[in-house]
CSV table of C-alpha atoms in Angstrom, one decimal:
chain,number,residue,atom,x,y,z
A,1,MET,CA,365.1,95.8,95.6
A,2,ALA,CA,362.5,97.0,98.3
A,3,LYS,CA,360.9,94.2,100.9
A,4,LEU,CA,357.1,93.9,101.2
A,5,LYS,CA,357.8,93.7,105.3
A,6,ASP,CA,359.1,97.3,104.8
A,7,ALA,CA,356.1,98.6,102.7
A,8,LEU,CA,353.3,97.2,104.9
A,9,ARG,CA,352.3,99.4,108.4
A,10,PRO,CA,353.9,98.5,111.4
A,11,LEU,CA,353.0,96.0,113.9
A,12,ASN,CA,352.2,97.7,117.2
A,13,ASP,CA,351.6,94.9,120.2
A,14,GLY,CA,348.5,93.2,119.7
A,15,GLU,CA,348.3,94.0,115.9
A,16,PHE,CA,348.6,91.9,112.5
A,17,TRP,CA,348.6,92.2,109.4
A,18,VAL,CA,345.7,90.8,106.9
A,19,ILE,CA,345.1,89.7,103.6
A,20,GLY,CA,342.3,90.2,101.8
A,21,GLU,CA,341.1,87.4,101.2
A,22,SER,CA,337.8,88.5,98.9
A,23,LEU,CA,339.3,88.9,95.0
A,24,ASN,CA,338.9,84.5,94.4
A,25,VAL,CA,337.6,83.1,91.3
A,26,ILE,CA,335.1,80.5,93.2
A,27,GLY,CA,333.0,83.7,94.4
A,28,LYS,CA,329.9,83.8,92.0
A,29,GLU,CA,330.6,87.6,90.9
A,30,ILE,CA,334.3,87.6,91.2
A,31,GLY,CA,335.1,84.5,89.4
A,32,LYS,CA,332.2,85.6,86.7
A,33,ALA,CA,334.2,89.2,86.2
A,34,PHE,CA,337.6,86.8,85.8
A,35,LYS,CA,335.8,85.3,83.0
A,36,GLU,CA,334.5,87.6,81.6
A,37,ARG,CA,337.3,90.3,81.8
A,38,ASP,CA,334.9,92.7,83.7
A,39,PRO,CA,336.8,94.8,85.8
A,40,LYS,CA,334.3,96.7,87.9
A,41,PRO,CA,333.3,93.7,90.1
A,42,ILE,CA,336.9,93.5,90.4
A,43,GLN,CA,338.0,97.2,91.1
A,44,LYS,CA,334.8,98.1,93.4
A,45,GLU,CA,336.0,94.6,96.3
A,46,ALA,CA,339.4,96.2,96.0
A,47,LEU,CA,338.1,99.5,97.1
A,48,VAL,CA,336.4,97.8,99.8
A,49,GLN,CA,339.0,95.8,101.7
A,50,LYS,CA,341.1,99.1,100.9
A,51,GLU,CA,339.2,101.1,102.7
A,52,LYS,CA,338.8,98.3,105.3
A,53,GLY,CA,342.0,98.1,106.0
A,54,VAL,CA,343.6,95.0,104.3
A,55,ASP,CA,346.9,94.6,103.9
A,56,LEU,CA,347.6,92.9,101.0
A,57,ILE,CA,344.8,91.7,98.5
A,58,ASP,CA,345.4,88.4,97.5
A,59,ILE,CA,344.0,87.5,93.9
A,60,ASN,CA,342.8,84.3,94.4
A,61,LEU,CA,342.3,82.5,90.0
A,62,GLY,CA,342.6,78.9,91.5
A,63,PRO,CA,344.2,76.6,89.0
A,64,ALA,CA,343.4,79.1,85.5
A,65,LYS,CA,344.7,76.8,83.9
A,66,LYS,CA,343.7,77.7,79.9
A,67,ASP,CA,344.8,81.4,80.2
A,68,GLY,CA,346.4,82.3,83.6
A,69,HIS,CA,349.2,83.6,82.1
A,70,GLU,CA,347.0,86.3,80.7
A,71,LEU,CA,343.9,86.8,83.5
A,72,MET,CA,346.9,87.3,86.4
A,73,PRO,CA,348.5,90.8,85.0
A,74,TRP,CA,345.5,91.5,83.7
A,75,VAL,CA,343.8,91.4,86.8
A,76,VAL,CA,346.9,92.9,88.9
A,77,GLU,CA,346.5,95.7,86.0
A,78,THR,CA,342.8,96.3,86.9
A,79,VAL,CA,343.1,96.4,90.7
A,80,GLN,CA,346.0,99.3,90.4
A,81,GLU,CA,343.9,101.6,88.6
A,82,VAL,CA,342.2,102.1,90.9
A,83,VAL,CA,344.2,100.6,94.6
A,84,ASP,CA,347.8,101.0,93.7
A,85,ASP,CA,349.0,101.2,97.5
A,86,VAL,CA,348.5,98.2,98.9
A,87,PRO,CA,350.1,95.2,97.7
A,88,LEU,CA,349.2,92.1,96.2
A,89,VAL,CA,349.7,88.8,96.6
A,90,LEU,CA,349.6,86.3,93.0
A,91,ASP,CA,347.8,83.2,94.2
A,92,THR,CA,347.0,80.3,91.7
A,93,SER,CA,349.5,77.0,90.9
A,94,ASN,CA,349.8,78.0,87.7
A,95,ILE,CA,353.2,79.0,87.6
A,96,GLU,CA,353.5,80.8,84.2
A,97,ALA,CA,350.0,83.1,85.6
A,98,ILE,CA,352.6,84.2,88.3
A,99,ARG,CA,355.8,84.7,85.8
A,100,ALA,CA,353.5,86.9,83.6
A,101,ALA,CA,352.4,89.1,86.2
A,102,LEU,CA,355.3,90.3,88.6
A,103,PRO,CA,356.4,92.4,86.7
A,104,LYS,CA,353.1,94.1,86.3
A,105,CYS,CA,353.2,94.9,90.4
A,106,LYS,CA,353.7,98.1,91.2
A,107,MET,CA,354.4,97.2,95.0
A,108,PRO,CA,356.6,94.3,95.9
A,109,PRO,CA,354.3,90.9,95.6
A,110,MET,CA,353.7,88.3,97.4
A,111,ILE,CA,354.0,84.6,95.7
A,112,ASN,CA,350.7,82.5,97.6
A,113,SER,CA,352.5,79.9,97.7
A,114,ILE,CA,355.4,77.4,97.1
A,115,MET,CA,354.8,73.9,98.1
A,116,VAL,CA,357.7,71.9,99.8
A,117,ARG,CA,358.2,69.9,96.5
A,118,PRO,CA,361.3,69.8,94.1
A,119,ALA,CA,359.2,69.9,91.0
A,120,ARG,CA,357.3,72.7,92.9
A,121,TYR,CA,360.2,75.4,94.2
A,122,GLU,CA,363.0,74.5,91.6
A,123,ALA,CA,360.8,75.8,89.6
A,124,MET,CA,359.6,79.0,91.4
A,125,ILE,CA,362.3,79.7,93.8
A,126,PRO,CA,365.0,81.2,91.1
A,127,MET,CA,361.7,83.1,89.6
A,128,ALA,CA,360.8,84.6,93.7
A,129,ALA,CA,364.3,85.7,93.8
A,130,GLU,CA,364.7,87.0,90.5
A,131,PHE,CA,361.6,89.7,90.9
A,132,GLY,CA,362.8,90.4,94.5
A,133,ALA,CA,358.8,88.9,95.1
A,134,ASP,CA,357.8,87.3,98.8
A,135,PHE,CA,356.4,84.4,99.2
A,136,CYS,CA,354.0,81.6,101.5
A,137,ALA,CA,356.1,78.4,101.9
A,138,LEU,CA,353.7,76.3,102.3
A,139,MET,CA,353.9,73.5,104.5
A,140,TRP,CA,353.0,70.6,102.1
A,141,GLY,CA,355.0,68.0,101.2
A,142,PRO,CA,355.4,65.0,99.0
A,143,GLU,CA,353.5,62.6,101.1
A,144,GLY,CA,351.1,65.6,101.3
A,145,LEU,CA,350.2,67.1,105.1
A,146,PRO,CA,352.2,67.0,107.6
A,147,ARG,CA,351.7,64.6,111.0
A,148,ASP,CA,352.9,67.1,113.7
A,149,GLU,CA,355.2,69.8,114.4
A,150,ASN,CA,358.5,68.4,113.8
A,151,GLU,CA,357.4,67.2,110.4
A,152,ARG,CA,356.4,70.4,109.6
A,153,ALA,CA,360.2,71.4,111.0
A,154,ALA,CA,361.8,69.1,108.8
A,155,LEU,CA,359.7,70.2,106.1
A,156,LEU,CA,360.7,74.7,105.9
A,157,VAL,CA,364.2,73.4,106.5
A,158,GLU,CA,364.2,71.8,103.1
A,159,LEU,CA,362.9,74.8,101.6
A,160,MET,CA,364.5,77.6,103.5
A,161,THR,CA,367.2,75.9,102.4
A,162,VAL,CA,367.0,76.6,99.3
A,163,ALA,CA,365.5,79.7,98.9
A,164,ASN,CA,368.6,81.3,101.7
A,165,GLU,CA,371.0,79.7,98.7
A,166,ALA,CA,368.6,81.5,95.9
A,167,GLY,CA,369.9,84.2,98.0
A,168,ILE,CA,366.3,84.8,99.6
A,169,GLU,CA,366.0,86.3,103.6
A,170,ASN,CA,364.1,84.7,105.7
A,171,ASP,CA,362.2,87.8,106.2
A,172,GLN,CA,360.8,87.2,102.6
A,173,MET,CA,359.2,84.1,103.6
A,174,TRP,CA,355.9,84.0,105.0
A,175,VAL,CA,355.2,80.1,106.3
A,176,ASP,CA,351.8,78.5,106.8
A,177,GLY,CA,352.2,76.0,108.2
A,178,ILE,CA,348.4,74.5,107.1
A,179,VAL,CA,345.2,75.2,109.5
A,180,THR,CA,342.8,71.9,109.0
A,181,PRO,CA,339.4,71.4,110.4
A,182,VAL,CA,339.2,71.1,113.4
A,183,ASN,CA,335.8,68.8,113.7
A,184,ILE,CA,338.2,66.0,111.7
A,185,GLN,CA,341.8,66.5,112.4
A,186,GLN,CA,341.9,68.4,116.4
A,187,PRO,CA,344.9,67.4,116.9
A,188,GLN,CA,346.5,69.1,114.2
A,189,ALA,CA,345.6,73.0,115.7
A,190,ILE,CA,347.8,71.6,117.9
A,191,SER,CA,350.6,70.5,116.6
A,192,LEU,CA,350.4,74.2,114.2
A,193,MET,CA,350.4,75.9,117.6
A,194,ASN,CA,353.5,74.2,118.4
A,195,PHE,CA,354.6,74.3,115.3
A,196,MET,CA,354.5,78.4,115.4
A,197,ASP,CA,356.1,78.7,118.5
A,198,MET,CA,359.4,77.0,117.3
A,199,LEU,CA,359.5,78.6,114.2
A,200,PRO,CA,361.4,81.8,115.3
A,201,GLU,CA,365.2,79.3,116.8
A,202,ILE,CA,364.0,77.4,112.9
A,203,MET,CA,363.9,80.6,110.9
A,204,PRO,CA,364.5,83.7,113.0
A,205,GLY,CA,363.3,86.4,111.3
A,206,ALA,CA,360.1,84.4,109.3
A,207,MET,CA,357.2,85.9,108.4
A,208,SER,CA,354.3,83.9,108.9
A,209,THR,CA,351.0,83.7,107.4
A,210,CYS,CA,347.4,80.9,107.5
A,211,GLY,CA,344.6,80.4,105.6
A,212,VAL,CA,342.3,80.3,109.2
A,213,SER,CA,339.0,79.9,108.0
A,214,ASN,CA,340.4,76.5,107.6
A,215,ILE,CA,339.6,75.5,111.2
A,216,SER,CA,335.4,75.7,110.7
A,217,SER,CA,335.6,74.8,107.5
A,218,GLY,CA,333.0,71.4,107.6
A,219,VAL,CA,331.4,73.3,110.9
A,220,PRO,CA,327.7,75.2,110.5
A,221,ASP,CA,327.3,78.2,109.1
A,222,ASN,CA,326.1,80.0,111.9
A,223,LEU,CA,329.2,78.6,114.4
A,224,ARG,CA,332.1,79.2,112.1
A,225,HIS,CA,332.7,83.1,113.0
A,226,VAL,CA,333.1,82.3,117.0
A,227,LEU,CA,336.0,79.5,115.4
A,228,ASN,CA,337.6,81.4,113.2
A,229,ILE,CA,338.0,84.5,115.7
A,230,THR,CA,339.4,82.2,118.2
A,231,PHE,CA,342.0,80.4,116.7
A,232,THR,CA,343.0,84.3,115.0
A,233,VAL,CA,343.8,84.8,119.0
A,234,MET,CA,345.8,81.7,120.0
A,235,LEU,CA,347.8,81.9,116.8
A,236,TYR,CA,348.6,85.1,117.3
A,237,HIS,CA,349.8,84.8,120.8
A,238,HIS,CA,351.9,81.7,118.9
A,239,GLY,CA,353.6,84.3,116.9
A,240,MET,CA,351.7,84.0,114.0
A,241,LYS,CA,352.1,87.4,111.6
A,242,SER,CA,349.0,87.6,110.0
A,243,PHE,CA,345.6,86.2,108.6
A,244,ILE,CA,344.5,85.3,105.3
A,245,ALA,CA,340.6,86.4,106.0
A,246,ASP,CA,337.5,88.3,105.3
A,247,CYS,CA,337.8,92.3,105.6
A,248,LYS,CA,334.0,92.2,106.1
A,249,ASP,CA,334.0,90.5,109.5
A,250,ASP,CA,333.9,93.9,112.0
A,251,ILE,CA,335.8,91.9,114.6
A,252,THR,CA,338.8,90.4,113.2
A,253,MET,CA,339.7,94.3,111.3
A,254,ASP,CA,339.1,95.6,115.0
A,255,LEU,CA,341.2,92.6,116.2
A,256,ALA,CA,344.1,93.5,113.2
A,257,HIS,CA,344.8,96.4,115.1
A,258,GLY,CA,344.2,96.1,118.6
A,259,LYS,CA,341.2,97.1,119.2
A,260,ARG,CA,339.3,94.1,121.4
A,261,PRO,CA,342.1,93.1,124.1
A,262,ASP,CA,339.2,92.0,125.7
A,263,ILE,CA,338.9,89.3,122.9
A,264,MET,CA,342.8,88.8,123.7
A,265,LYS,CA,343.1,88.2,126.8
A,266,ALA,CA,340.0,86.3,127.5
A,267,ILE,CA,341.7,83.6,124.7
A,268,LYS,CA,345.1,84.1,126.2
A,269,ASP,CA,344.3,83.5,130.2
A,270,THR,CA,342.1,80.5,128.8
A,271,MET,CA,345.5,79.2,126.7
A,272,ASP,CA,346.9,79.6,129.6
A,273,GLY,CA,345.2,77.3,132.4
A,274,ASN,CA,343.7,80.3,133.7
A,275,PRO,CA,340.6,80.8,132.2
A,276,PRO,CA,338.1,83.8,133.4
A,277,ASP,CA,335.4,83.6,135.5
A,278,MET,CA,332.6,82.5,133.1
A,279,SER,CA,329.8,84.5,135.3
A,280,SER,CA,331.8,87.3,134.7
A,281,LEU,CA,331.6,87.1,131.0
A,282,SER,CA,329.3,88.7,128.0
A,283,GLN,CA,328.0,85.6,126.1
A,284,GLU,CA,330.0,87.1,123.2
A,285,LEU,CA,333.3,86.2,125.4
A,286,GLN,CA,332.3,83.3,127.1
A,287,HIS,CA,331.8,81.7,123.0
A,288,TYR,CA,335.6,82.5,122.6
A,289,VAL,CA,336.5,80.8,126.1
A,290,LYS,CA,334.7,77.7,125.2
A,291,SER,CA,336.1,77.3,121.6
A,292,THR,CA,339.4,77.7,123.5
A,293,ASN,CA,338.5,74.1,125.3
A,294,VAL,CA,337.7,72.5,122.0
A,295,ILE,CA,340.7,73.6,120.2
A,296,LEU,CA,343.2,72.8,123.1
A,297,GLY,CA,341.2,69.5,123.5
A,298,LYS,CA,339.7,70.2,126.5
A,299,THR,CA,336.8,69.7,125.4
A,300,LEU,CA,335.3,66.9,122.6
A,301,PHE,CA,334.1,68.9,119.7
A,302,SER,CA,330.0,68.8,118.7
A,303,ASP,CA,328.3,70.9,116.8
A,304,SER,CA,326.9,72.1,120.5
A,305,TRP,CA,330.3,72.9,121.7
A,306,LEU,CA,329.2,76.5,122.9
A,307,GLU,CA,326.0,75.1,124.5
A,308,VAL,CA,328.1,73.0,127.1
């Protein structure tokens, strides 16, 4: 069977893949289109994502408890009528909805996601193996969010073992170590980056992804963007391969295609303990440097961190 990674653009140094997030039931227009089976807003959004250069399109139905088994294949076919050359990510907690949609996918798909809970992975891993689908391996265990990188590693080994035994290779699993809000659980950002450093040894060849905007959840809307961009670059430097993100954010898309080495360098130098001279930086880059220090825990988080 064809593999998803072979359908994606090759990554040069300084690049990553973007999974477009905006075909989501929580969006007012898209949610209404899902409910009413109106293809036009869905197809319009899919075309925008393709034009912006996303590498995968996430179709997020949420729980979809009532009619997900009918809705997900319909949305897949609706999207593929206008965009049939961008792989799809099937994103719902309704297992039967995913099962119904997998045969409809024209390109190798991804299942988002499989938690490290036996009741979930015992049902979903055989399904992924049957259809040759990649899946997002969500490090959410029986007790919920892991406390640190070691608990994440233990969860990953459990899920990887079951998947490998089912014939699924490491490069078909996209590990999501879970991003949490920096204003609530600042140490978790460090744990996630430490976990990413461990990933190549634990699971050679593994892919990786995350919902990066969770880092700024609860932060004033006008400040969220700088945190999202900063953590995207920090995770990239720790080996993250892809991000679920808003394709309408031009900086994210420029970063994904290697067009902002200035941001990459300013953040990396700060991470390495060799921060650039602030007086030599634009205000934009100063904001990324300050945000890096917040995420690293060198500066206590507050809503005025950019003014300090």
